[in-house]
Coordinates of N, CA and C in Angstrom, one line a residue:
M1 N -22.7 -10.6 -4.9 CA -21.6 -11.2 -5.8 C -21.2 -9.8 -6.2
R2 N -21.9 -9.3 -7.2 CA -21.2 -8.3 -7.9 C -20.9 -7.0 -7.2
D3 N -21.3 -6.8 -6.1 CA -21.0 -5.6 -5.2 C -19.6 -5.8 -4.8
A4 N -19.6 -7.2 -4.2 CA -18.3 -7.7 -3.7 C -17.3 -7.6 -4.7
I5 N -16.9 -8.0 -6.1 CA -16.2 -7.9 -6.8 C -15.9 -6.6 -7.2
L6 N -16.7 -5.8 -7.4 CA -16.3 -4.4 -7.4 C -15.7 -3.6 -6.3
Q7 N -15.9 -4.1 -5.2 CA -15.3 -3.5 -4.0 C -14.1 -4.0 -4.2
D8 N -13.9 -5.4 -4.3 CA -12.4 -6.2 -4.4 C -11.8 -5.2 -5.4
V9 N -12.2 -5.1 -6.6 CA -11.6 -4.3 -7.8 C -10.8 -2.7 -7.1
S10 N -12.0 -2.3 -6.5 CA -11.4 -0.8 -6.2 C -10.4 -0.9 -5.3
E11 N -10.4 -1.8 -4.4 CA -9.4 -2.1 -3.5 C -8.0 -2.4 -3.7
S12 N -8.1 -3.0 -4.8 CA -6.6 -3.4 -5.5 C -6.3 -2.7 -6.5
F13 N -7.2 -2.1 -7.3 CA -6.5 -1.3 -8.5 C -6.4 0.3 -8.1
S14 N -5.7 0.7 -8.9 CA -5.3 2.2 -8.7 C -5.6 3.1 -9.9
D15 N -5.7 4.3 -9.8 CA -5.9 5.4 -11.1 C -4.5 5.7 -11.6
T16 N -3.6 5.8 -10.6 CA -2.4 6.7 -10.7 C -1.0 5.8 -10.1
Y17 N -0.2 5.8 -10.6 CA 1.5 5.4 -10.2 C 1.3 5.5 -8.7
F18 N 1.0 6.6 -8.3 CA 1.4 7.1 -6.8 C 0.0 6.4 -5.9
E19 N -1.1 6.4 -6.4 CA -2.0 5.6 -5.6 C -1.7 4.1 -5.4
A20 N -1.1 3.6 -6.5 CA -0.7 2.2 -6.8 C 0.4 1.8 -5.8
R21 N 1.4 3.1 -5.9 CA 2.6 2.9 -4.7 C 2.0 2.9 -3.5
Q22 N 1.3 3.6 -2.8 CA 0.6 3.8 -1.6 C -0.1 2.4 -1.1
K23 N -0.7 2.1 -2.0 CA -1.5 0.8 -1.6 C -0.3 -0.2 -1.3
F24 N 0.7 -0.6 -2.2 CA 1.6 -1.7 -2.1 C 2.3 -1.4 -0.7
L25 N 2.7 -0.1 -0.3 CA 3.8 0.2 0.7 C 2.9 0.0 2.1
E26 N 1.6 0.3 2.0 CA 0.8 0.1 3.1 C 0.6 -1.5 3.5
L27 N 0.8 -2.3 2.5 CA 0.5 -3.8 2.7 C 1.6 -4.4 2.8
A28 N 2.7 -3.8 2.3 CA 4.1 -4.6 2.4 C 4.9 -4.6 3.6
K29 N 4.9 -3.5 4.3 CA 4.9 -2.9 5.6 C 6.9 -2.9 5.3
S30 N 7.4 -4.0 5.1 CA 8.9 -4.1 4.9 C 9.4 -3.7 3.2
V31 N 9.7 -2.8 2.6 CA 10.0 -2.8 1.2 C 11.5 -2.0 1.2
K32 N 11.8 -2.4 -0.1 CA 13.4 -2.0 -0.2 C 13.0 -1.2 -1.7
S33 N 13.3 0.3 -1.8 CA 13.0 1.3 -3.0 C 14.2 1.5 -3.6
Y34 N 14.1 1.4 -4.9 CA 15.2 1.6 -5.8 C 14.7 3.0 -6.8
K35 N 15.6 4.2 -6.5 CA 15.2 5.2 -7.0 C 15.5 5.4 -8.4
S36 N 14.3 6.0 -9.1 CA 14.7 6.2 -10.5 C 15.2 7.6 -10.8
P37 N 16.2 7.8 -11.9 CA 16.6 9.2 -12.4 C 15.3 9.8 -12.9
A38 N 14.2 9.3 -13.1 CA 13.3 10.0 -14.0 C 12.3 10.4 -12.6
R39 N 11.5 11.6 -13.5 CA 10.5 12.1 -12.4 C 8.9 12.1 -13.3
G40 N 8.3 12.1 -12.3 CA 6.8 11.8 -12.8 C 6.3 13.3 -13.1
P41 N 5.1 13.4 -13.6 CA 4.4 14.3 -14.3 C 4.5 15.8 -13.7
G42 N 4.5 15.6 -12.3 CA 4.5 17.0 -11.6 C 5.8 16.9 -10.8
G43 N 6.8 16.2 -11.5 CA 8.1 16.5 -10.7 C 8.3 15.4 -9.5
E44 N 7.5 14.5 -9.5 CA 7.7 13.8 -8.3 C 8.7 12.8 -8.4
K45 N 9.5 12.3 -7.4 CA 10.3 11.2 -7.3 C 9.6 9.7 -7.8
L46 N 10.4 9.0 -8.2 CA 9.6 7.7 -8.4 C 10.5 6.5 -8.3
F47 N 10.1 5.6 -7.8 CA 10.8 4.1 -7.1 C 10.1 3.1 -7.9
T48 N 11.0 2.1 -7.7 CA 10.8 0.6 -8.0 C 10.6 0.3 -6.7
D49 N 9.8 -0.5 -6.2 CA 9.6 -1.1 -4.6 C 9.7 -2.5 -4.7
V50 N 10.3 -3.1 -4.0 CA 10.2 -4.5 -4.0 C 10.1 -5.2 -2.3
A51 N 9.1 -6.3 -2.2 CA 9.0 -6.6 -1.0 C 9.4 -8.1 -1.0
W52 N 9.8 -8.7 0.1 CA 9.9 -10.1 -0.1 C 9.2 -10.7 1.0
F53 N 8.6 -11.9 0.9 CA 7.8 -12.6 1.9 C 8.2 -14.2 1.8
G54 N 8.2 -14.5 3.3 CA 8.8 -15.8 3.5 C 10.1 -16.0 3.9
N55 N 10.8 -17.1 3.9 CA 12.3 -17.4 4.7 C 13.1 -16.6 3.6
P56 N 13.9 -16.0 4.3 CA 14.9 -15.2 3.5 C 16.0 -16.0 3.0
D57 N 16.2 -17.3 3.5 CA 16.7 -18.2 2.9 C 16.3 -19.5 1.9
A58 N 14.8 -19.0 1.7 CA 14.3 -20.2 1.0 C 15.1 -20.4 -0.4
R59 N 14.8 -21.5 -0.7 CA 15.6 -22.4 -1.9 C 14.9 -22.0 -3.1
H60 N 13.3 -21.9 -2.7 CA 12.3 -21.8 -4.2 C 11.6 -20.4 -3.9
V61 N 11.9 -19.8 -4.9 CA 11.2 -18.3 -5.0 C 10.3 -18.0 -6.1
G62 N 9.2 -17.4 -5.9 CA 8.2 -17.1 -6.9 C 8.7 -15.4 -6.9
V63 N 8.6 -15.0 -8.2 CA 8.9 -13.4 -8.7 C 7.7 -12.9 -9.1
L64 N 7.2 -12.0 -8.7 CA 6.0 -11.5 -9.7 C 6.5 -9.8 -9.8
V65 N 6.5 -9.5 -11.4 CA 7.0 -8.4 -11.7 C 5.7 -7.5 -12.1
S66 N 5.9 -6.3 -12.0 CA 4.9 -5.4 -12.6 C 5.8 -4.3 -13.3
A67 N 4.7 -3.8 -14.3 CA 5.2 -2.6 -15.2 C 6.6 -2.6 -16.0
T68 N 6.8 -3.6 -16.5 CA 7.9 -3.7 -17.4 C 7.5 -3.0 -18.5
H69 N 6.3 -3.1 -18.9 CA 6.1 -2.0 -20.1 C 4.9 -1.2 -19.2
G70 N 5.6 0.2 -18.7 CA 5.0 0.6 -17.9 C 3.5 0.9 -17.5
V71 N 2.7 1.1 -18.5 CA 1.4 1.4 -18.2 C 0.7 -0.1 -17.9
E72 N 1.5 -1.1 -18.2 CA 0.8 -2.3 -17.8 C 0.9 -2.6 -16.0
G73 N 1.1 -1.5 -15.7 CA 1.6 -1.5 -14.0 C 0.3 -1.4 -13.2
Y74 N -0.7 -0.9 -14.0 CA -2.3 -1.0 -13.4 C -2.6 -2.1 -13.1
C75 N -2.7 -3.2 -14.1 CA -3.2 -4.4 -13.7 C -2.0 -5.3 -12.8
G76 N -0.7 -5.1 -13.3 CA 0.1 -5.7 -12.6 C 0.1 -5.5 -11.3
S77 N 0.4 -4.4 -10.9 CA 0.4 -3.9 -9.4 C -0.9 -4.4 -8.5
A78 N -2.1 -4.1 -9.2 CA -3.3 -4.6 -8.8 C -3.1 -6.2 -8.2
G79 N -2.6 -6.8 -9.1 CA -2.2 -8.5 -8.7 C -1.3 -8.6 -7.6
Q80 N -0.7 -7.6 -7.4 CA 0.4 -7.8 -6.3 C -0.3 -7.2 -5.0
V81 N -1.0 -6.3 -5.2 CA -1.8 -5.7 -3.9 C -2.8 -6.8 -3.5
D82 N -3.6 -7.2 -4.5 CA -4.4 -8.4 -4.3 C -3.8 -9.7 -3.6
W83 N -2.8 -10.2 -4.0 CA -1.9 -11.0 -3.5 C -1.7 -10.6 -2.1
M84 N -1.2 -9.6 -1.8 CA -1.1 -9.3 -0.3 C -2.3 -9.2 0.7
R85 N -3.4 -8.5 -0.1 CA -4.9 -8.6 0.8 C -5.2 -9.6 1.1
G86 N -5.0 -10.8 0.3 CA -5.5 -12.1 0.3 C -4.8 -12.8 1.5
G87 N -3.9 -12.5 2.0 CA -2.9 -13.2 2.7 C -2.0 -14.4 2.3
N88 N -2.0 -14.3 1.2 CA -1.2 -15.4 0.6 C 0.0 -15.8 1.0
A89 N 0.8 -14.8 1.8 CA 2.0 -15.2 2.4 C 1.9 -16.1 3.3
S90 N 0.8 -16.2 4.0 CA 0.6 -17.4 5.0 C 0.7 -19.0 4.4
S91 N 0.6 -18.8 3.1 CA 0.3 -20.3 2.4 C 1.6 -20.6 1.9
L92 N 2.7 -19.6 2.0 CA 4.4 -20.2 1.8 C 4.8 -21.2 2.7
G93 N 5.3 -22.0 2.2 CA 5.9 -23.4 2.8 C 7.3 -22.9 3.4
P94 N 8.0 -23.5 4.6 CA 9.3 -23.2 4.9 C 10.3 -23.0 4.1
D95 N 10.3 -23.5 3.1 CA 11.5 -23.4 2.1 C 10.8 -22.5 0.5
Q96 N 9.7 -21.7 1.0 CA 9.4 -20.9 0.1 C 9.3 -19.3 0.1
A97 N 9.3 -18.9 -0.7 CA 9.3 -17.2 -0.6 C 8.9 -16.5 -2.1
M98 N 8.5 -15.3 -1.9 CA 7.6 -14.5 -2.9 C 8.4 -13.3 -3.1
L99 N 8.9 -12.8 -4.2 CA 9.1 -11.5 -4.1 C 8.4 -10.9 -5.2
L100 N 7.9 -9.6 -4.6 CA 7.2 -8.6 -5.5 C 8.1 -7.3 -5.9
I101 N 7.9 -7.3 -7.4 CA 8.8 -6.1 -7.9 C 7.8 -5.1 -8.6
R102 N 7.4 -4.1 -7.7 CA 6.4 -3.3 -8.2 C 7.0 -2.1 -9.1
A103 N 6.4 -1.8 -10.1 CA 6.8 -0.7 -11.2 C 8.3 -0.9 -11.5
L104 N 8.8 -1.8 -12.3 CA 10.0 -2.2 -12.7 C 10.3 -1.0 -13.9
N105 N 9.5 -0.4 -14.1 CA 9.6 0.7 -15.2 C 8.7 1.9 -14.7
P106 N 9.3 2.5 -13.3 CA 8.5 3.6 -13.0 C 7.9 4.8 -14.0
Y107 N 8.9 5.2 -14.6 CA 8.7 6.2 -15.7 C 7.4 6.0 -16.3
G108 N 7.5 4.8 -17.0 CA 6.5 4.5 -18.0 C 4.9 4.5 -17.3
F109 N 5.0 4.0 -16.0 CA 3.8 3.5 -15.1 C 3.4 5.0 -15.1
A110 N 4.3 5.9 -14.3 CA 3.8 7.4 -14.0 C 3.2 8.3 -15.1
W111 N 3.8 7.9 -16.3 CA 3.6 9.0 -17.6 C 2.4 7.9 -18.5
N112 N 2.0 6.9 -18.0 CA 1.1 6.1 -19.0 C 1.6 6.0 -20.2
R113 N 2.9 5.3 -20.1 CA 3.7 5.2 -21.5 C 4.0 3.5 -21.2
R114 N 4.5 3.1 -22.4 CA 4.9 1.7 -22.7 C 6.4 1.7 -22.5
V115 N 7.2 2.8 -22.7 CA 8.3 2.8 -22.6 C 9.3 3.3 -21.6
T116 N 10.6 3.2 -21.3 CA 11.3 3.7 -20.3 C 11.7 5.1 -20.5
E117 N 12.2 5.7 -19.6 CA 12.8 7.2 -19.8 C 13.5 7.3 -20.7
E118 N 14.3 6.3 -21.3 CA 15.4 6.5 -22.2 C 14.7 6.1 -23.8
G119 N 13.4 5.7 -23.5 CA 12.7 5.5 -24.8 C 12.8 4.0 -25.2
C120 N 13.1 3.2 -24.4 CA 13.3 1.8 -24.5 C 12.0 1.1 -24.5
D121 N 11.8 -0.1 -25.2 CA 11.1 -0.9 -24.9 C 11.6 -2.0 -24.0
L122 N 11.5 -2.2 -22.8 CA 12.3 -2.9 -21.9 C 12.4 -4.2 -22.2
N123 N 11.4 -5.0 -22.5 CA 11.5 -6.4 -22.8 C 12.4 -6.7 -23.9
R124 N 12.9 -5.6 -24.5 CA 13.8 -5.8 -25.8 C 15.0 -5.2 -25.5
N125 N 15.4 -4.5 -24.5 CA 16.6 -4.2 -23.7 C 17.7 -5.0 -23.2
F126 N 17.1 -6.3 -22.7 CA 17.9 -7.4 -22.3 C 18.8 -8.2 -23.5
V127 N 19.5 -7.3 -23.9 CA 20.7 -8.2 -25.1 C 22.1 -7.7 -24.5
D128 N 22.9 -8.4 -25.0 CA 24.3 -8.2 -24.6 C 24.9 -7.2 -25.7
F129 N 24.9 -5.7 -25.2 CA 25.3 -4.7 -25.7 C 26.8 -4.6 -26.1
S130 N 27.7 -5.6 -25.8 CA 29.0 -5.8 -25.8 C 29.3 -6.7 -27.3
Q131 N 28.1 -7.1 -27.9 CA 28.0 -7.7 -29.1 C 27.3 -7.1 -29.8
P132 N 27.6 -7.7 -31.3 CA 26.9 -7.0 -32.5 C 25.3 -7.2 -32.1
L133 N 24.5 -5.9 -32.1 CA 23.1 -6.2 -31.6 C 22.4 -6.8 -33.0
P134 N 21.2 -7.5 -32.5 CA 20.4 -8.3 -33.6 C 19.7 -6.8 -34.8
I135 N 19.8 -7.6 -35.9 CA 19.1 -6.9 -36.9 C 17.8 -7.4 -37.5
N136 N 17.1 -6.5 -37.9 CA 16.0 -6.7 -38.3 C 15.5 -6.0 -39.7
P137 N 15.9 -6.6 -40.7 CA 15.9 -6.1 -42.0 C 14.5 -5.7 -42.4
G138 N 13.3 -6.6 -42.1 CA 11.8 -6.2 -42.3 C 11.6 -4.9 -41.6
Y139 N 12.3 -4.5 -40.3 CA 11.8 -3.4 -39.9 C 12.6 -2.1 -40.7
D140 N 13.7 -2.5 -41.1 CA 14.2 -1.7 -41.9 C 13.5 -1.1 -43.1
D141 N 12.9 -2.3 -43.8 CA 12.0 -1.8 -45.0 C 10.8 -0.9 -44.4
L142 N 10.3 -1.0 -43.0 CA 9.1 -0.7 -43.0 C 9.2 0.5 -42.1
A143 N 10.3 0.9 -41.3 CA 10.5 1.9 -40.3 C 9.6 3.2 -40.8
D144 N 9.9 3.7 -41.9 CA 9.2 5.0 -42.5 C 7.6 4.8 -42.4
H145 N 7.1 3.7 -42.6 CA 6.0 3.4 -42.8 C 5.1 3.1 -41.4
L146 N 5.8 2.2 -40.6 CA 5.3 1.9 -39.1 C 5.2 3.1 -38.3
V147 N 5.9 4.4 -38.6 CA 5.8 5.3 -37.8 C 5.7 6.6 -38.9
P148 N 4.7 6.6 -39.5 CA 4.4 7.6 -40.8 C 4.8 9.1 -40.0
A149 N 5.1 10.1 -40.9 CA 5.3 11.5 -40.5 C 3.8 12.3 -40.1
L150 N 2.9 11.6 -40.9 CA 1.7 11.9 -40.6 C 0.7 11.0 -40.4
I151 N -0.4 11.4 -39.7 CA -1.3 9.6 -39.3 C -2.7 10.3 -40.2
S152 N -2.9 11.0 -41.0 CA -3.8 11.1 -41.9 C -3.4 11.6 -43.4
G153 N -4.3 11.6 -44.4 CA -4.0 12.2 -45.6 C -3.2 11.3 -46.4
P154 N -2.3 11.9 -47.6 CA -1.8 10.8 -48.5 C -0.3 10.3 -48.0
V155 N 0.3 10.9 -46.8 CA 1.4 10.3 -46.5 C 0.8 9.2 -45.7
F156 N -0.2 9.1 -44.9 CA -0.4 7.8 -44.0 C -1.2 6.7 -45.0
E157 N -1.8 7.4 -45.9 CA -2.2 6.3 -47.0 C -1.4 5.7 -47.9
A158 N -0.2 6.3 -48.2 CA 0.9 5.5 -48.6 C 1.5 4.5 -48.1
S159 N 1.8 5.0 -46.7 CA 2.4 3.9 -45.7 C 1.3 2.8 -45.3
E160 N 0.1 2.8 -45.5 CA -0.7 1.9 -45.4 C -0.6 0.8 -46.5
R161 N -0.6 1.6 -47.7 CA -0.2 0.6 -48.9 C 1.3 -0.1 -49.0
A162 N 2.0 0.5 -48.2 CA 3.5 -0.3 -48.4 C 3.4 -1.3 -47.3
I163 N 2.7 -1.4 -46.3 CA 2.6 -2.2 -45.3 C 1.8 -3.4 -45.8
D164 N 0.6 -3.2 -46.4 CA -0.2 -4.1 -47.1 C 0.6 -4.8 -48.3
K165 N 1.6 -4.2 -49.2 CA 2.5 -4.9 -49.9 C 3.3 -5.7 -49.3
F166 N 4.0 -5.2 -48.2 CA 5.0 -6.1 -47.5 C 4.4 -7.5 -46.9
R167 N 3.0 -7.3 -46.4 CA 2.3 -8.4 -45.7 C 2.1 -9.3 -46.8
K168 N 1.5 -8.9 -48.3 CA 1.1 -9.9 -49.4 C 2.5 -10.6 -50.0
N169 N 3.6 -9.8 -50.0 CA 4.7 -10.5 -50.6 C 5.3 -11.3 -49.6
N170 N 5.6 -11.0 -48.2 CA 6.2 -11.8 -47.4 C 5.4 -12.5 -46.5
G171 N 4.4 -12.4 -46.1 CA 3.4 -13.3 -45.5 C 3.2 -12.4 -43.9
E172 N 2.4 -13.1 -43.2 CA 1.8 -12.5 -42.2 C 2.8 -12.6 -40.8
V173 N 3.6 -13.8 -40.7 CA 4.5 -14.0 -39.8 C 5.7 -13.1 -39.9
A174 N 6.3 -13.0 -41.3 CA 7.1 -11.9 -41.6 C 7.0 -10.7 -41.1
F175 N 5.7 -10.1 -41.5 CA 5.5 -8.8 -41.0 C 5.2 -8.7 -39.7
Q176 N 4.8 -9.8 -38.7 CA 4.8 -9.5 -37.4 C 6.1 -9.5 -36.6
T177 N 7.0 -10.4 -37.5 CA 8.6 -10.7 -37.1 C 9.1 -9.2 -37.0
A178 N 8.8 -8.6 -38.2 CA 9.6 -7.2 -38.6 C 9.0 -6.2 -37.7
R179 N 7.5 -6.2 -37.2 CA 7.2 -5.1 -36.6 C 7.6 -5.5 -34.9
K180 N 7.5 -6.8 -34.4 CA 7.5 -6.8 -32.8 C 8.8 -7.5 -32.4
A181 N 9.6 -7.8 -33.3 CA 11.1 -8.8 -32.9 C 11.7 -7.6 -32.0
G182 N 11.9 -6.5 -32.2 CA 12.7 -5.3 -31.9 C 13.8 -5.1 -32.7
Q183 N 14.1 -3.7 -32.7 CA 14.9 -3.1 -33.5 C 16.0 -2.0 -32.4
Y184 N 17.1 -2.0 -33.0 CA 18.0 -1.5 -32.5 C 18.7 0.0 -33.1
S185 N 17.9 0.3 -34.1 CA 18.5 1.4 -35.0 C 17.7 2.4 -34.9
Y186 N 16.4 2.8 -34.7 CA 15.3 3.9 -34.8 C 14.9 4.2 -33.4
P187 N 15.5 4.9 -32.7 CA 15.1 5.5 -31.3 C 13.6 5.9 -31.2
H188 N 13.3 6.5 -32.3 CA 11.8 7.0 -32.4 C 10.7 6.1 -33.0
G189 N 11.1 4.9 -33.2 CA 10.7 3.7 -34.0 C 9.7 3.0 -32.8
V190 N 9.1 2.0 -33.0 CA 8.3 1.1 -32.2 C 9.3 -0.3 -31.8
F191 N 9.1 -0.6 -30.6 CA 10.0 -1.7 -30.2 C 11.2 -1.5 -30.2
F192 N 11.9 -0.2 -29.9 CA 13.4 -0.1 -29.6 C 13.9 -0.6 -28.5
G193 N 14.8 -1.2 -28.7 CA 15.6 -2.1 -27.6 C 16.6 -1.0 -27.3
G194 N 16.8 -0.1 -27.3 CA 18.2 0.5 -27.2 C 19.6 0.5 -27.3
F195 N 20.3 1.6 -27.2 CA 21.9 1.7 -27.5 C 22.5 1.3 -26.5
G196 N 22.0 0.8 -25.3 CA 22.7 0.2 -24.1 C 21.7 0.0 -23.1
P197 N 22.2 -0.7 -21.9 CA 21.2 -1.0 -20.7 C 20.5 0.1 -20.2
S198 N 19.1 0.0 -20.0 CA 18.3 1.1 -19.6 C 18.8 1.1 -17.9
H199 N 18.2 2.3 -17.3 CA 18.1 2.1 -15.7 C 17.3 1.0 -15.2
S200 N 16.4 0.7 -15.8 CA 15.4 0.0 -15.6 C 15.6 -1.8 -15.4
R201 N 16.7 -1.9 -16.6 CA 17.5 -3.0 -16.4 C 18.4 -3.1 -15.5
W202 N 19.5 -2.0 -15.4 CA 20.5 -2.2 -14.1 C 19.5 -2.1 -12.8
T203 N 18.3 -1.9 -12.4 CA 17.6 -2.1 -11.5 C 17.4 -3.4 -11.2
L204 N 16.5 -4.1 -12.2 CA 16.4 -5.5 -12.0 C 17.6 -6.2 -11.6
E205 N 18.6 -5.9 -12.3 CA 20.0 -6.8 -12.0 C 20.5 -6.7 -10.5
S206 N 20.5 -5.2 -10.1 CA 20.7 -5.1 -8.7 C 19.7 -5.6 -7.6
I207 N 18.2 -5.9 -8.2 CA 17.4 -6.5 -7.5 C 17.9 -8.0 -7.2
S208 N 18.0 -8.7 -8.6 CA 18.6 -10.1 -8.1 C 19.6 -10.4 -7.6
D209 N 20.7 -9.3 -7.6 CA 21.9 -9.8 -6.7 C 21.4 -9.3 -5.3
D210 N 20.8 -8.3 -5.2 CA 20.3 -7.8 -3.7 C 19.6 -9.2 -2.6
F211 N 19.0 -9.9 -3.7 CA 18.2 -10.8 -3.0 C 18.6 -12.2 -3.4
S212 N 20.0 -12.4 -4.0 CA 20.6 -13.7 -4.2 C 19.5 -14.7 -5.1
L213 N 19.2 -14.0 -6.0 CA 18.3 -14.8 -6.8 C 19.0 -16.2 -7.6
K214 N 20.3 -15.7 -7.9 CA 21.2 -16.9 -8.5 C 21.6 -17.9 -7.8
S215 N 21.6 -17.8 -6.4 CA 21.6 -18.8 -5.5 C 20.6 -19.8 -5.3
R216 N 19.6 -19.4 -5.5 CA 18.6 -20.2 -5.2 C 18.4 -21.6 -6.0
D217 N 17.6 -22.5 -5.4 CA 17.4 -23.8 -6.5 C 16.5 -23.7 -7.5
Q218 N 15.3 -22.9 -7.2 CA 14.4 -22.6 -8.0 C 13.7 -21.3 -7.9
V219 N 13.9 -20.7 -9.3 CA 12.7 -19.4 -9.5 C 12.0 -19.3 -10.5
V220 N 11.0 -19.0 -10.0 CA 9.8 -19.0 -11.0 C 9.2 -17.5 -11.1
I221 N 9.4 -16.9 -12.2 CA 9.1 -15.5 -12.6 C 8.2 -15.3 -13.7
V222 N 6.9 -14.6 -13.1 CA 5.7 -14.1 -13.7 C 5.7 -12.7 -14.0
D223 N 5.9 -12.2 -15.3 CA 5.9 -10.7 -15.5 C 4.6 -10.5 -16.0
A224 N 3.8 -9.5 -15.3 CA 2.2 -9.3 -15.8 C 2.2 -8.5 -16.9
H225 N 1.5 -9.0 -18.1 CA 1.3 -7.9 -19.1 C -0.2 -7.8 -19.6
T226 N -0.4 -6.8 -19.9 CA -1.9 -6.6 -20.6 C -1.7 -6.1 -21.6
G227 N -3.1 -5.7 -22.2 CA -3.4 -5.0 -23.4 C -3.6 -5.3 -24.9
L228 N -3.2 -6.2 -25.0 CA -3.5 -7.2 -26.3 C -5.0 -7.1 -26.7
G229 N -5.3 -6.8 -27.8 CA -6.8 -7.2 -28.1 C -7.5 -5.8 -27.8
P230 N -9.0 -5.7 -28.0 CA -9.8 -4.5 -27.9 C -9.8 -4.3 -26.3
F231 N -10.6 -3.0 -26.3 CA -10.5 -2.3 -24.8 C -11.3 -3.4 -23.8
G232 N -11.0 -3.9 -22.8 CA -11.8 -4.6 -21.7 C -11.7 -6.0 -22.3
R233 N -11.1 -6.6 -23.2 CA -11.3 -7.9 -23.7 C -10.3 -8.8 -22.7
R234 N -10.8 -9.9 -22.1 CA -10.3 -10.9 -21.5 C -9.0 -11.7 -22.3
A235 N -8.1 -12.0 -21.9 CA -7.3 -12.9 -22.7 C -7.7 -14.2 -23.2
S236 N -8.7 -14.8 -22.4 CA -9.4 -16.2 -22.6 C -10.4 -16.0 -23.9
D237 N -10.8 -14.7 -24.3 CA -11.6 -14.1 -25.3 C -10.9 -14.4 -26.5

């Protein structure tokens, strides 16, 4: 049993963006690829790859997205590969389809980074940039401390004290909101939502149009995320 699980893992998971892409392309057969303006660590071309399974006119569509936060693509694309390897397309009903979107953020996947080539946290890039952008006063208070100039010594220690003080004065919920809700003022800070739509956002909007997702009766989207908690810890733990 253990050997079978390890074999299954090795066949679904990959060590690089490029290995993951090759596995996806070999299994999906028919793929529509969207070229990224970014390049890989060796100057390689990067793509978001999309495969449709089932009735092209299906009214009920499942969408499985990987690598919104690039480095999460290792797990997300493994799930997509495993879905195809398992022959799950054969279980789709006559009015059902599955759309696999591999490496929505190919730059982050290829470079082992969370952000896009623009430095955006893609999840926080889906706002209306023609309107006033969300404000995050808590982040404003902590900006210099969440990303301190040095990660050791007096500067770092002063940032730790400032963060502790904010948490004590405002509470844990206020701190987590300040840190994670997203911000649109500090491009070198954490959870930066961008100054405008990123290329990956435009790619997703193009995919939605190309596969007529808005016209379907029901669309269920699963966006694979990983990385919370200690290394190797299951979400259920």
